[in-house]
């Protein structure tokens, strides 16, 4: 496997799990996680990048729904494997919270949440202003929503721990 970033290391990990007798070599010019995998923003997120409707035109609604489920399940999978392999990557699965601070933002946010729910994003919770304030201190919160499908990680620790496990 060329590259000891997350793609290469997860490939090696799952290949070895599928067939423990395989001899796998991971080649890297510097060290595991030297590039973007060890320097990213530190989020495991079920948030969809892009336009679901455009994707559905190409892959169908069922394809997009399956993709969303896979995104959400991948977060729990990474958390579970990190625990199983003893990878201390500072993982905290706290979810994503979105807030609106004026009526126009609240209207746009409500439309985004309705669209996400229509696309099968489960676990979205409407928060009262008091519930939102218990999580984060922002003045003037008009509306807030939370989804559990996000975790904070320390990316360099995750990639180095995965390299050690591989």
mmCIF file of C-alpha atoms in Angstrom:
data_model
loop_
_atom_site.group_PDB
_atom_site.id
_atom_site.type_symbol
_atom_site.label_atom_id
_atom_site.label_comp_id
_atom_site.label_asym_id
_atom_site.label_seq_id
_atom_site.Cartn_x
_atom_site.Cartn_y
_atom_site.Cartn_z
ATOM 1 C CA UNK A 1 0.000 0.000 0.000
ATOM 2 C CA UNK A 2 1.462 3.346 -0.997
ATOM 3 C CA UNK A 3 0.903 5.990 1.658
ATOM 4 C CA UNK A 4 0.628 5.750 5.436
ATOM 5 C CA UNK A 5 -2.199 8.226 5.764
ATOM 6 C CA UNK A 6 -5.643 7.241 6.961
ATOM 7 C CA UNK A 7 -6.681 5.717 3.615
ATOM 8 C CA UNK A 8 -3.641 3.474 3.409
ATOM 9 C CA UNK A 9 -3.654 2.512 7.068
ATOM 10 C CA UNK A 10 -7.374 1.718 7.218
ATOM 11 C CA UNK A 11 -6.938 -0.346 4.034
ATOM 12 C CA UNK A 12 -4.117 -2.302 5.657
ATOM 13 C CA UNK A 13 -6.103 -2.705 8.877
ATOM 14 C CA UNK A 14 -9.193 -4.148 7.190
ATOM 15 C CA UNK A 15 -7.194 -6.316 4.770
ATOM 16 C CA UNK A 16 -5.357 -7.873 7.712
ATOM 17 C CA UNK A 17 -8.633 -8.423 9.553
ATOM 18 C CA UNK A 18 -10.151 -10.054 6.482
ATOM 19 C CA UNK A 19 -7.131 -12.312 5.962
ATOM 20 C CA UNK A 20 -4.647 -12.455 8.870
ATOM 21 C CA UNK A 21 -2.253 -14.471 6.696
ATOM 22 C CA UNK A 22 -1.666 -11.605 4.287
ATOM 23 C CA UNK A 23 1.750 -9.956 4.219
ATOM 24 C CA UNK A 24 1.064 -6.260 3.859
ATOM 25 C CA UNK A 25 3.630 -3.559 3.280
ATOM 26 C CA UNK A 26 2.765 0.100 3.752
ATOM 27 C CA UNK A 27 5.197 2.471 2.058
ATOM 28 C CA UNK A 28 5.555 6.071 3.224
ATOM 29 C CA UNK A 29 8.140 8.671 2.239
ATOM 30 C CA UNK A 30 8.353 10.265 5.688
ATOM 31 C CA UNK A 31 6.296 8.805 8.540
ATOM 32 C CA UNK A 32 2.722 7.712 9.126
ATOM 33 C CA UNK A 33 0.447 10.719 9.222
ATOM 34 C CA UNK A 34 3.020 13.174 7.885
ATOM 35 C CA UNK A 35 0.534 14.644 5.405
ATOM 36 C CA UNK A 36 -3.066 15.724 5.711
ATOM 37 C CA UNK A 37 -4.157 12.682 7.723
ATOM 38 C CA UNK A 38 -2.087 13.767 10.701
ATOM 39 C CA UNK A 39 -2.814 17.476 10.312
ATOM 40 C CA UNK A 40 -6.526 17.731 9.603
ATOM 41 C CA UNK A 41 -9.119 19.613 11.624
ATOM 42 C CA UNK A 42 -9.679 16.732 14.016
ATOM 43 C CA UNK A 43 -13.296 15.810 13.340
ATOM 44 C CA UNK A 44 -15.060 12.576 12.548
ATOM 45 C CA UNK A 45 -18.239 13.903 11.051
ATOM 46 C CA UNK A 46 -21.458 12.553 9.582
ATOM 47 C CA UNK A 47 -22.107 15.898 7.922
ATOM 48 C CA UNK A 48 -22.498 15.433 4.173
ATOM 49 C CA UNK A 49 -20.167 17.482 1.999
ATOM 50 C CA UNK A 50 -22.086 18.577 -1.051
ATOM 51 C CA UNK A 51 -25.625 18.542 -2.356
ATOM 52 C CA UNK A 52 -27.633 15.411 -1.610
ATOM 53 C CA UNK A 53 -30.143 16.206 -4.353
ATOM 54 C CA UNK A 54 -27.394 16.412 -6.987
ATOM 55 C CA UNK A 55 -25.910 13.166 -5.722
ATOM 56 C CA UNK A 56 -29.321 11.491 -5.822
ATOM 57 C CA UNK A 57 -29.717 12.428 -9.490
ATOM 58 C CA UNK A 58 -26.550 10.472 -10.189
ATOM 59 C CA UNK A 59 -26.713 7.652 -7.615
ATOM 60 C CA UNK A 60 -30.379 7.508 -6.637
ATOM 61 C CA UNK A 61 -32.053 8.323 -3.348
ATOM 62 C CA UNK A 62 -31.285 4.903 -1.875
ATOM 63 C CA UNK A 63 -27.591 5.410 -2.666
ATOM 64 C CA UNK A 64 -27.530 8.732 -0.839
ATOM 65 C CA UNK A 65 -29.413 7.282 2.139
ATOM 66 C CA UNK A 66 -26.943 4.395 2.322
ATOM 67 C CA UNK A 67 -24.046 6.848 2.128
ATOM 68 C CA UNK A 68 -25.479 8.898 5.020
ATOM 69 C CA UNK A 69 -25.862 5.750 7.138
ATOM 70 C CA UNK A 70 -22.278 4.757 6.306
ATOM 71 C CA UNK A 71 -20.989 8.198 7.320
ATOM 72 C CA UNK A 72 -22.777 7.981 10.659
ATOM 73 C CA UNK A 73 -21.714 4.379 11.307
ATOM 74 C CA UNK A 74 -18.084 5.153 10.413
ATOM 75 C CA UNK A 75 -17.798 7.482 13.396
ATOM 76 C CA UNK A 76 -18.834 4.762 15.826
ATOM 77 C CA UNK A 77 -16.555 2.291 14.033
ATOM 78 C CA UNK A 78 -13.500 4.525 14.440
ATOM 79 C CA UNK A 79 -14.342 5.140 18.100
ATOM 80 C CA UNK A 80 -14.765 1.390 18.713
ATOM 81 C CA UNK A 81 -11.568 0.387 16.917
ATOM 82 C CA UNK A 82 -9.563 3.063 18.694
ATOM 83 C CA UNK A 83 -10.790 1.696 22.025
ATOM 84 C CA UNK A 84 -10.203 -1.919 20.961
ATOM 85 C CA UNK A 85 -6.654 -1.170 19.754
ATOM 86 C CA UNK A 86 -5.760 1.088 22.679
ATOM 87 C CA UNK A 87 -5.372 4.164 20.471
ATOM 88 C CA UNK A 88 -5.485 7.250 22.693
ATOM 89 C CA UNK A 89 -6.562 9.898 20.217
ATOM 90 C CA UNK A 90 -8.499 12.167 22.555
ATOM 91 C CA UNK A 91 -11.778 11.034 21.021
ATOM 92 C CA UNK A 92 -14.898 12.686 22.386
ATOM 93 C CA UNK A 93 -18.176 11.949 20.631
ATOM 94 C CA UNK A 94 -20.086 15.098 21.461
ATOM 95 C CA UNK A 95 -22.009 15.536 18.227
ATOM 96 C CA UNK A 96 -22.626 18.707 16.265
ATOM 97 C CA UNK A 97 -24.618 21.647 17.536
ATOM 98 C CA UNK A 98 -25.993 24.295 15.209
ATOM 99 C CA UNK A 99 -27.430 27.549 16.529
ATOM 100 C CA UNK A 100 -29.278 30.535 15.126
ATOM 101 C CA UNK A 101 -29.061 33.972 16.699
ATOM 102 C CA UNK A 102 -31.726 35.823 14.729
ATOM 103 C CA UNK A 103 -35.019 34.938 13.016
ATOM 104 C CA UNK A 104 -33.507 34.795 9.517
ATOM 105 C CA UNK A 105 -30.825 32.356 10.660
ATOM 106 C CA UNK A 106 -33.454 30.333 12.537
ATOM 107 C CA UNK A 107 -35.543 30.014 9.381
ATOM 108 C CA UNK A 108 -32.562 28.843 7.291
ATOM 109 C CA UNK A 109 -31.435 26.457 10.017
ATOM 110 C CA UNK A 110 -34.928 24.963 10.371
ATOM 111 C CA UNK A 111 -35.004 24.357 6.602
ATOM 112 C CA UNK A 112 -31.568 22.681 6.716
ATOM 113 C CA UNK A 113 -32.661 20.457 9.604
ATOM 114 C CA UNK A 114 -35.898 19.528 7.816
ATOM 115 C CA UNK A 115 -33.897 18.601 4.717
ATOM 116 C CA UNK A 116 -31.438 16.532 6.770
ATOM 117 C CA UNK A 117 -34.307 14.675 8.412
ATOM 118 C CA UNK A 118 -35.897 14.064 5.009
ATOM 119 C CA UNK A 119 -32.588 12.514 3.941
ATOM 120 C CA UNK A 120 -32.626 10.094 6.850
ATOM 121 C CA UNK A 121 -30.256 11.820 9.247
ATOM 122 C CA UNK A 122 -31.335 10.323 12.536
ATOM 123 C CA UNK A 123 -30.823 11.599 16.037
ATOM 124 C CA UNK A 124 -31.363 15.309 15.343
ATOM 125 C CA UNK A 125 -32.683 16.924 18.502
ATOM 126 C CA UNK A 126 -34.341 20.315 18.808
ATOM 127 C CA UNK A 127 -32.810 22.137 21.763
ATOM 128 C CA UNK A 128 -34.461 24.796 23.861
ATOM 129 C CA UNK A 129 -32.431 27.928 24.512
ATOM 130 C CA UNK A 130 -31.772 26.647 28.038
ATOM 131 C CA UNK A 131 -30.550 23.281 26.707
ATOM 132 C CA UNK A 132 -28.314 25.067 24.204
ATOM 133 C CA UNK A 133 -26.909 27.285 26.979
ATOM 134 C CA UNK A 134 -25.983 24.182 28.988
ATOM 135 C CA UNK A 135 -23.742 23.100 26.091
ATOM 136 C CA UNK A 136 -22.274 26.421 24.961
ATOM 137 C CA UNK A 137 -22.543 30.043 26.060
ATOM 138 C CA UNK A 138 -23.845 32.236 23.244
ATOM 139 C CA UNK A 139 -26.027 35.245 23.778
ATOM 140 C CA UNK A 140 -29.258 35.624 21.869
ATOM 141 C CA UNK A 141 -29.785 32.027 20.787
ATOM 142 C CA UNK A 142 -33.106 31.821 18.939
ATOM 143 C CA UNK A 143 -32.976 28.150 17.968
ATOM 144 C CA UNK A 144 -30.557 25.248 18.241
ATOM 145 C CA UNK A 145 -30.236 21.675 17.043
ATOM 146 C CA UNK A 146 -27.918 18.810 17.952
ATOM 147 C CA UNK A 147 -26.958 15.670 16.075
ATOM 148 C CA UNK A 148 -24.876 12.943 17.715
ATOM 149 C CA UNK A 149 -22.934 12.056 14.560
ATOM 150 C CA UNK A 150 -19.649 13.861 15.188
ATOM 151 C CA UNK A 151 -16.564 13.269 17.304
ATOM 152 C CA UNK A 152 -13.473 15.296 18.117
ATOM 153 C CA UNK A 153 -10.149 13.546 17.611
ATOM 154 C CA UNK A 154 -6.468 14.349 17.778
ATOM 155 C CA UNK A 155 -5.622 13.383 14.178
ATOM 156 C CA UNK A 156 -1.885 12.778 14.609
ATOM 157 C CA UNK A 157 -2.515 10.450 17.551
ATOM 158 C CA UNK A 158 -5.201 8.578 15.629
ATOM 159 C CA UNK A 159 -3.007 8.004 12.580
ATOM 160 C CA UNK A 160 0.077 7.073 14.635
ATOM 161 C CA UNK A 161 -1.988 4.714 16.790
ATOM 162 C CA UNK A 162 -3.501 3.122 13.706
ATOM 163 C CA UNK A 163 0.020 2.750 12.245
ATOM 164 C CA UNK A 164 1.124 0.983 15.427
ATOM 165 C CA UNK A 165 -1.920 -1.308 15.266
ATOM 166 C CA UNK A 166 -1.216 -2.150 11.637
#
